[in-house]
């Protein structure tokens, strides 16, 4: 799986209306953080609704290697007995984070201010991704990093024996980098400050406050200034992980493009740092009702009733919205292909350093399906073909990228001819029940 095992070809074909309730699994970002923060608290953290995707399972394994006791009690029901801030022990083997950039970058941050050494690796996708964006700020704390050319994994981090606090302005809008610096700051004396120009997902800030850290966020002209007081004693928490809006995006977008569909997707996060796709879809003319707004697991959520929307129109997606929908551009570009007119996505160069180069992967895949696409380093433009207008009939390369695989399987549900993907196995990393959930709604997705 995900670059470690056999490829799993998959295929989807034009399907009848999608109907029913799509209960998507727990949020991936919050699941990683609940295990890591639980490992830094003293006592037992109880997690319910944990995403049991491979990325999160790899983080659970890593937390055990650093000394925490992590136990699965039942489906999504886990406990973590933490070792306290600064209490990580040196792992006796290489830490394999599989496909997960979030896992490896957050864990590097967590151990970087403890006097231990750890070596990290991952699958063929993760080994291509840049780690300099986290090791640069971690070196300011006094940690040292030894990796391959271009700051790639495998990489060894030697944690700082006498860490100093850091003031760091993020050069890229990245919640992973922000979180790595905050996690390193936990075991540094004094105040660590992170400044972000554009707000990115704020789960680390919200959860750290829940775990008892002294963390303040100030909105200034520079952007968000996040100040964390080092060396707190974190208190264990009961974490109820809300459903993942990035996973919900797949059934939602499928229902929008498959004729006659009408589905309910309960508990979708409306957190302003995560809801950019939903704002964009509504602007394009999507028929989405946001019902029963409430709080779940500390996140604002709503139940989404989604109906087929045959007259969606392409728009210019505001570039400042990118951080709040960074993982959703692949599926948005599929919806764009079934809309009329151009959808212009600017300010998206971060997509080039995700699990794959997502601008390239989407452009090549959509072209193979008969859709006209333009791209440059920082832009993707999709020329829509209207409802039901995409020819399809292609086999698309997924490049060990779960979101590319799911996006093209959704594309095939409304295209004229079936769409195949060369490898659907990476879907296990984030949405292990994707195939059964989509089939339950009436989607014709098959293996082979
Ligand atoms: C994540 C942050 C984002 C996102 C990733 C999850 C997180 O990455 O793409 O899927 O949980 O912090 P970047 O920080 O690289 O933008």
Coordinates of C-alpha atoms and ligand atoms in Angstrom, one line a residue:
X1 CA 0.0 0.0 0.0
X2 CA 0.9 3.6 -0.6
X3 CA 4.2 2.8 -2.3
X4 CA 5.1 -0.1 0.0
X5 CA 2.9 -2.8 -1.6
X6 CA 1.1 -3.8 -4.8
X7 CA -0.8 -1.2 -6.8
X8 CA -4.6 -1.6 -6.7
X9 CA -6.1 -0.5 -10.0
X10 CA -9.7 0.8 -9.7
X11 CA -12.4 2.0 -12.0
X12 CA -15.6 4.0 -11.9
X13 CA -18.5 4.4 -14.4
X14 CA -21.4 6.6 -14.9
X15 CA -23.8 5.9 -12.1
X16 CA -27.5 6.4 -11.3
X17 CA -28.5 9.1 -8.8
X18 CA -26.5 8.9 -5.5
X19 CA -28.9 8.7 -2.5
X20 CA -28.5 8.2 1.2
X21 CA -26.4 9.4 4.2
X22 CA -22.6 9.6 3.9
X23 CA -21.0 9.4 7.3
X24 CA -17.3 10.1 6.6
X25 CA -14.6 9.2 9.1
X26 CA -12.7 11.4 11.6
X27 CA -10.6 14.3 10.7
X28 CA -7.1 13.4 9.7
X29 CA -5.4 16.6 11.1
X30 CA -7.2 16.3 14.4
X31 CA -6.5 12.6 14.7
X32 CA -2.7 13.0 14.3
X33 CA -2.8 15.9 16.8
X34 CA -4.8 14.0 19.4
X35 CA -2.3 11.2 19.4
X36 CA 0.7 13.5 19.6
X37 CA -0.7 15.9 22.2
X38 CA -1.9 12.9 24.2
X39 CA 1.7 11.6 24.1
X40 CA 2.9 14.9 25.6
X41 CA 0.3 15.0 28.4
X42 CA 0.8 13.3 31.8
X43 CA -2.0 10.7 32.2
X44 CA -4.6 9.1 30.0
X45 CA -6.1 10.8 27.0
X46 CA -9.3 9.2 25.6
X47 CA -9.9 9.6 21.8
X48 CA -13.2 8.7 20.1
X49 CA -13.8 8.9 16.4
X50 CA -10.1 8.6 15.6
X51 CA -9.5 8.1 11.9
X52 CA -8.0 4.7 11.4
X53 CA -6.3 5.5 8.2
X54 CA -2.8 4.4 7.5
X55 CA -1.3 7.9 8.1
X56 CA -2.8 8.1 11.6
X57 CA -1.8 4.5 12.4
X58 CA 1.8 5.3 11.5
X59 CA 1.6 8.3 13.9
X60 CA 0.2 6.0 16.6
X61 CA 3.1 3.6 16.1
X62 CA 5.6 6.5 16.2
X63 CA 4.2 7.7 19.5
X64 CA 4.8 4.2 21.0
X65 CA 8.4 4.3 19.7
X66 CA 8.9 7.5 21.6
X67 CA 7.6 6.0 24.8
X68 CA 3.9 6.7 25.0
X69 CA 1.4 3.8 25.6
X70 CA -1.2 3.9 22.8
X71 CA -4.0 1.4 23.0
X72 CA -6.9 0.7 20.6
X73 CA -10.1 -0.1 22.6
X74 CA -12.5 -0.4 19.7
X75 CA -13.4 1.1 16.4
X76 CA -12.0 4.7 16.6
X77 CA -11.8 4.4 20.3
X78 CA -8.2 4.8 21.6
X79 CA -6.3 5.8 24.7
X80 CA -2.9 7.4 25.0
X81 CA -0.9 7.4 28.2
X82 CA 1.5 10.3 27.7
X83 CA 5.1 10.8 28.9
X84 CA 4.8 14.6 29.5
X85 CA 6.4 17.5 27.7
X86 CA 10.1 16.7 27.2
X87 CA 9.5 13.1 28.2
X88 CA 10.1 11.4 24.8
X89 CA 12.6 8.6 25.0
X90 CA 15.0 7.8 22.1
X91 CA 13.4 5.4 19.6
X92 CA 15.5 2.3 19.0
X93 CA 14.6 2.1 15.3
X94 CA 13.9 4.3 12.3
X95 CA 10.5 6.0 12.4
X96 CA 8.5 5.3 9.2
X97 CA 5.8 7.8 8.7
X98 CA 4.5 6.1 5.5
X99 CA 2.7 8.6 3.3
X100 CA 2.2 11.3 5.9
X101 CA 3.7 14.8 5.7
X102 CA 1.7 15.9 8.7
X103 CA 2.9 12.9 10.8
X104 CA 6.6 13.3 10.0
X105 CA 6.7 17.1 10.3
X106 CA 4.7 17.3 13.6
X107 CA 6.7 14.5 15.2
X108 CA 10.0 16.1 14.1
X109 CA 8.9 19.3 15.9
X110 CA 7.8 17.4 19.0
X111 CA 11.2 15.7 19.5
X112 CA 13.5 18.5 18.3
X113 CA 13.8 20.2 21.7
X114 CA 14.5 16.9 23.6
X115 CA 18.0 15.6 23.8
X116 CA 17.4 12.5 21.8
X117 CA 18.2 11.4 18.2
X118 CA 15.7 10.0 15.8
X119 CA 15.8 9.0 12.1
X120 CA 12.7 9.4 10.0
X121 CA 11.7 7.9 6.6
X122 CA 8.5 7.4 4.6
X123 CA 7.2 5.9 1.4
X124 CA 8.4 6.9 -2.1
X125 CA 6.0 10.0 -2.1
X126 CA 7.0 11.3 1.3
X127 CA 10.7 10.8 0.5
X128 CA 10.4 13.3 -2.3
X129 CA 8.8 16.0 -0.1
X130 CA 10.8 19.0 1.3
X131 CA 11.6 18.8 5.0
X132 CA 13.7 22.0 5.1
X133 CA 10.6 24.0 5.8
X134 CA 10.5 22.4 9.2
X135 CA 14.2 21.8 9.9
X136 CA 15.0 25.5 9.2
X137 CA 13.0 26.7 12.1
X138 CA 13.8 23.7 14.3
X139 CA 17.5 24.5 13.9
X140 CA 16.8 27.9 15.5
X141 CA 15.8 26.0 18.7
X142 CA 19.2 24.3 18.5
X143 CA 18.2 21.0 16.8
X144 CA 20.4 19.6 14.0
X145 CA 19.1 17.8 10.9
X146 CA 21.0 15.5 8.6
X147 CA 19.0 14.5 5.5
X148 CA 19.4 13.7 1.8
X149 CA 20.0 16.4 -0.8
X150 CA 17.2 19.0 -0.9
X151 CA 16.3 18.3 2.7
X152 CA 14.6 14.9 1.9
X153 CA 14.0 11.8 4.0
X154 CA 15.5 9.7 5.3
X155 CA 16.6 12.3 7.8
X156 CA 18.1 12.2 11.3
X157 CA 17.2 14.9 13.8
X158 CA 19.4 15.5 16.8
X159 CA 17.3 17.2 19.4
X160 CA 18.5 20.3 21.2
X161 CA 19.9 19.6 24.7
X162 CA 19.5 23.3 25.7
X163 CA 16.7 24.6 23.5
X164 CA 16.1 28.3 23.2
X165 CA 12.7 29.8 22.4
X166 CA 12.1 31.1 18.9
X167 CA 10.3 33.9 17.1
X168 CA 9.4 32.7 13.6
X169 CA 7.5 34.3 10.7
X170 CA 6.2 31.5 8.4
X171 CA 7.6 31.9 4.9
X172 CA 4.9 29.6 3.5
X173 CA 1.2 29.3 4.6
X174 CA 1.6 25.9 6.2
X175 CA -0.2 24.5 9.3
X176 CA 2.3 21.7 9.4
X177 CA 5.3 24.1 9.8
X178 CA 3.3 26.3 12.3
X179 CA 2.5 23.2 14.3
X180 CA 6.0 21.8 14.2
X181 CA 7.3 25.1 15.7
X182 CA 4.7 25.2 18.4
X183 CA 5.3 21.6 19.3
X184 CA 9.1 22.3 19.6
X185 CA 8.3 25.5 21.6
X186 CA 6.5 23.3 24.2
X187 CA 9.8 22.1 25.5
X188 CA 11.8 25.3 25.2
X189 CA 11.9 27.7 28.1
X190 CA 10.3 31.1 27.7
X191 CA 7.9 32.2 24.9
X192 CA 7.9 30.8 21.4
X193 CA 6.2 33.1 18.8
X194 CA 4.9 32.0 15.4
X195 CA 3.6 34.7 13.0
X196 CA 1.4 33.7 10.0
X197 CA 0.4 36.2 7.4
X198 CA -2.4 34.0 6.0
X199 CA -4.4 32.0 8.5
X200 CA -4.0 28.2 8.1
X201 CA -5.9 25.4 9.9
X202 CA -5.9 26.2 13.6
X203 CA -6.4 22.8 15.2
X204 CA -3.1 22.9 17.0
X205 CA -3.8 26.2 18.6
X206 CA -7.3 25.1 19.7
X207 CA -6.2 21.7 20.9
X208 CA -3.1 23.0 22.8
X209 CA -5.4 25.4 24.8
X210 CA -7.7 22.4 25.5
X211 CA -4.7 20.4 26.8
X212 CA -3.8 23.2 29.1
X213 CA -1.0 25.1 27.3
X214 CA -0.8 28.9 27.7
X215 CA -1.3 30.0 24.1
X216 CA -2.5 33.4 22.9
X217 CA -3.4 34.4 19.4
X218 CA -3.4 38.1 18.5
X219 CA -4.6 39.5 15.2
X220 CA -2.2 42.2 14.1
X221 CA -1.1 43.9 10.8
X222 CA 1.6 41.3 10.5
X223 CA -1.0 38.6 10.6
X224 CA -1.8 36.1 13.4
X225 CA 0.8 36.3 16.2
X226 CA 0.7 33.1 18.2
X227 CA 2.5 33.1 21.5
X228 CA 3.1 29.9 23.4
X229 CA 4.6 29.7 26.9
X230 CA 7.1 26.8 27.1
X231 CA 7.3 23.9 29.4
X232 CA 3.7 23.6 30.6
X233 CA 2.3 20.5 32.1
X234 CA -0.2 19.3 29.6
X235 CA -3.4 17.7 31.0
X236 CA -4.9 14.7 29.4
X237 CA -8.1 15.3 27.5
X238 CA -11.2 13.5 26.1
X239 CA -11.0 14.2 22.4
X240 CA -14.1 13.6 20.2
X241 CA -12.7 13.8 16.7
X242 CA -15.2 15.5 14.3
X243 CA -15.7 14.2 10.8
X244 CA -13.2 15.2 8.1
X245 CA -14.4 18.0 5.8
X246 CA -11.6 17.0 3.3
X247 CA -13.1 13.5 3.1
X248 CA -16.6 14.8 3.0
X249 CA -15.6 16.7 -0.1
X250 CA -15.7 13.5 -2.2
X251 CA -19.3 12.4 -1.7
X252 CA -20.4 16.1 -1.7
X253 CA -18.8 16.7 -5.1
X254 CA -19.9 13.4 -6.4
X255 CA -23.6 14.2 -5.6
X256 CA -23.2 17.6 -7.3
X257 CA -22.1 16.1 -10.6
X258 CA -24.1 12.8 -10.7
X259 CA -27.6 13.5 -12.2
X260 CA -30.5 13.2 -9.9
X261 CA -28.4 12.8 -6.7
X262 CA -29.7 13.9 -3.3
X263 CA -27.5 13.0 -0.2
X264 CA -27.0 14.0 3.4
X265 CA -23.4 14.4 4.8
X266 CA -23.7 15.0 8.5
X267 CA -21.3 16.8 10.7
X268 CA -19.1 18.6 8.2
X269 CA -16.8 21.2 9.7
X270 CA -17.5 24.8 9.1
X271 CA -14.3 25.9 10.8
X272 CA -13.3 29.0 8.8
X273 CA -9.7 27.6 8.3
X274 CA -11.2 24.5 6.5
X275 CA -14.4 25.5 4.7
X276 CA -13.0 27.2 1.5
X277 CA -14.2 24.5 -0.8
X278 CA -17.8 24.8 0.4
X279 CA -17.8 28.6 0.0
X280 CA -16.4 28.1 -3.5
X281 CA -19.0 25.4 -4.5
X282 CA -21.9 27.7 -3.4
X283 CA -20.4 30.6 -5.4
X284 CA -20.4 28.2 -8.4
X285 CA -24.1 27.5 -8.0
X286 CA -24.0 24.3 -6.0
X287 CA -27.2 23.2 -4.3
X288 CA -26.0 22.7 -0.7
X289 CA -28.1 23.3 2.3
X290 CA -26.2 23.8 5.6
X291 CA -28.6 22.4 8.2
X292 CA -28.5 22.1 12.0
X293 CA -25.3 24.2 12.7
X294 CA -23.8 23.2 16.1
X295 CA -20.5 22.4 17.9
X296 CA -19.0 18.9 17.8
X297 CA -15.6 18.0 19.3
X298 CA -14.9 21.7 19.7
X299 CA -15.5 22.4 16.0
X300 CA -18.4 24.3 14.4
X301 CA -20.2 21.7 12.1
X302 CA -23.4 21.4 10.0
X303 CA -25.2 18.7 8.2
X304 CA -25.0 19.1 4.4
X305 CA -27.9 18.3 2.1
X306 CA -26.4 18.1 -1.3
X307 CA -28.4 17.8 -4.6
X308 CA -27.3 17.4 -8.2
X309 CA -26.5 20.8 -9.6
X310 CA -26.5 20.8 -13.4
X311 CA -25.9 24.5 -14.0
X312 CA -22.7 25.2 -12.0
X313 CA -20.5 28.0 -13.4
X314 CA -16.7 28.3 -13.2
X315 CA -15.4 31.1 -11.1
X316 CA -12.0 32.8 -10.2
X317 CA -11.2 31.2 -6.8
X318 CA -9.8 34.0 -4.6
X319 CA -6.1 33.1 -4.0
X320 CA -6.3 34.2 -0.3
X321 CA -8.8 31.3 0.1
X322 CA -6.2 28.7 -0.8
X323 CA -5.0 27.8 2.8
X324 CA -8.6 27.0 3.8
X325 CA -9.1 24.5 0.9
X326 CA -5.6 23.5 0.1
X327 CA -6.4 19.7 0.0
X328 CA -9.6 20.3 -2.0
X329 CA -8.3 21.7 -5.3
X330 CA -8.1 18.2 -6.9
X331 CA -11.8 17.5 -6.3
X332 CA -12.7 21.1 -7.1
X333 CA -11.0 20.8 -10.5
X334 CA -13.2 17.7 -11.2
X335 CA -16.4 19.8 -10.3
X336 CA -15.0 22.6 -12.5
X337 CA -14.8 20.1 -15.5
X338 CA -18.5 19.4 -15.1
X339 CA -19.4 23.2 -14.8
X340 CA -19.6 25.7 -17.6
X341 CA -16.9 28.3 -18.3
X342 CA -13.5 28.6 -16.8
X343 CA -12.5 27.9 -13.2
X344 CA -9.3 29.8 -12.4
X345 CA -7.3 28.6 -9.4
X346 CA -4.4 31.0 -8.7
X347 CA -1.9 31.1 -5.8
X348 CA -1.8 27.3 -5.6
X349 CA 1.9 26.4 -6.0
X350 CA 1.9 24.6 -2.6
X351 CA 0.0 21.9 -4.5
X352 CA 3.2 21.0 -6.2
X353 CA 4.7 19.7 -2.9
X354 CA 1.8 17.6 -1.6
X355 CA 1.6 13.8 -1.7
X356 CA 2.2 14.4 -5.5
X357 CA 2.6 17.5 -7.7
X358 CA -1.2 17.9 -7.7
X359 CA -1.3 20.6 -10.4
X360 CA 0.6 18.3 -12.7
X361 CA -1.4 15.2 -11.7
X362 CA -4.8 16.9 -12.1
X363 CA -3.8 18.6 -15.4
X364 CA -2.5 15.3 -17.0
X365 CA -5.5 13.3 -15.7
X366 CA -8.1 15.8 -16.8
X367 CA -6.5 16.1 -20.2
X368 CA -6.5 12.3 -20.6
X369 CA -10.3 12.5 -19.8
X370 CA -10.7 15.1 -22.6
X371 CA -10.8 18.3 -20.6
X372 CA -8.9 21.4 -21.6
X373 CA -6.6 22.6 -18.8
X374 CA -4.0 25.4 -18.6
X375 CA -1.3 25.6 -15.9
X376 CA 1.7 27.5 -14.8
X377 CA 3.9 27.2 -11.7
X378 CA 1.2 28.8 -9.4
X379 CA -2.1 28.4 -11.4
X380 CA -4.5 25.8 -12.7
X381 CA -7.3 26.7 -15.1
X382 CA -10.0 24.2 -16.0
X383 CA -12.3 24.8 -19.0
X384 CA -15.6 23.3 -18.0
X385 CA -17.6 21.0 -20.3
X386 CA -20.9 21.3 -18.5
X387 CA -23.0 18.6 -16.7
X388 CA -22.3 15.2 -18.1
X389 CA -20.0 16.7 -20.7
X390 CA -16.6 15.1 -19.7
X391 CA -15.6 12.3 -22.2
X392 CA -13.6 10.2 -19.6
X393 CA -12.4 6.9 -21.0
X394 CA -8.9 7.2 -19.6
X395 CA -6.6 5.5 -17.1
X396 CA -5.1 8.1 -14.8
X397 CA -1.8 7.9 -12.8
X398 CA -2.3 8.7 -9.1
X399 CA 1.4 9.1 -8.1
X400 CA 0.8 7.5 -4.6
X401 CA -1.7 10.3 -3.9
X402 CA -5.0 9.4 -2.2
X403 CA -6.8 12.6 -3.2
X404 CA -5.8 12.2 -6.9
X405 CA -7.2 8.6 -6.8
X406 CA -10.5 9.6 -5.2
X407 CA -10.9 12.7 -7.4
X408 CA -10.7 10.7 -10.6
X409 CA -13.0 7.9 -9.3
X410 CA -15.5 10.6 -8.6
X411 CA -14.9 12.0 -12.1
X412 CA -15.8 8.6 -13.6
X413 CA -19.2 8.6 -11.9
X414 CA -20.4 11.3 -14.2
X415 CA -18.2 11.1 -17.3
X416 CA -19.4 9.6 -20.6
X417 CA -17.0 6.7 -20.4
X418 CA -15.4 4.9 -17.4
X419 CA -12.4 6.4 -15.7
X420 CA -9.7 4.1 -14.3
X421 CA -6.9 4.9 -11.8
X422 CA -3.6 2.9 -11.9
X423 CA -3.4 2.7 -8.1
X424 CA -6.2 3.3 -5.6
X425 CA -4.3 1.7 -2.6
X426 CA -3.3 5.2 -1.2
X427 CA -6.9 5.9 -0.4
X428 CA -6.3 3.8 2.7
X429 CA -4.1 6.6 4.1
X430 CA -7.0 9.0 4.7
X431 CA -10.4 7.4 3.8
X432 CA -10.3 3.7 4.3
X433 CA -14.1 3.3 3.9
X434 CA -14.3 5.4 0.7
X435 CA -15.1 2.5 -1.6
X436 CA -17.9 1.0 0.6
X437 CA -19.3 4.4 1.5
X438 CA -19.5 5.5 -2.1
X439 CA -21.0 2.2 -3.3
X440 CA -23.6 2.5 -0.5
X441 CA -24.7 5.7 -2.1
X442 CA -25.1 4.0 -5.5
X443 CA -21.7 4.8 -7.0
X444 CA -20.4 2.2 -9.5
X445 CA -16.8 1.8 -8.3
X446 CA -14.9 -1.5 -8.8
X447 CA -11.4 -2.9 -8.4
X448 CA -9.3 -4.1 -11.2
Ligands
LIG1 C1 -2.2 19.7 7.4 C2 -1.8 20.8 6.8 C3 -1.7 21.0 5.3 C4 -2.6 19.9 4.6 C5 -2.4 18.5 5.2 C6 -2.7 18.5 6.6 C7 -2.2 19.6 8.9 O1 -0.4 20.9 4.8 O2 -2.3 19.9 3.2 O3 -3.2 17.6 4.5 O4 -2.8 18.7 9.4 O5 -1.5 20.5 9.5 P1 0.6 22.1 4.8 O6 0.9 22.5 6.2 O7 1.8 21.6 4.0 O8 -0.2 23.2 4.0

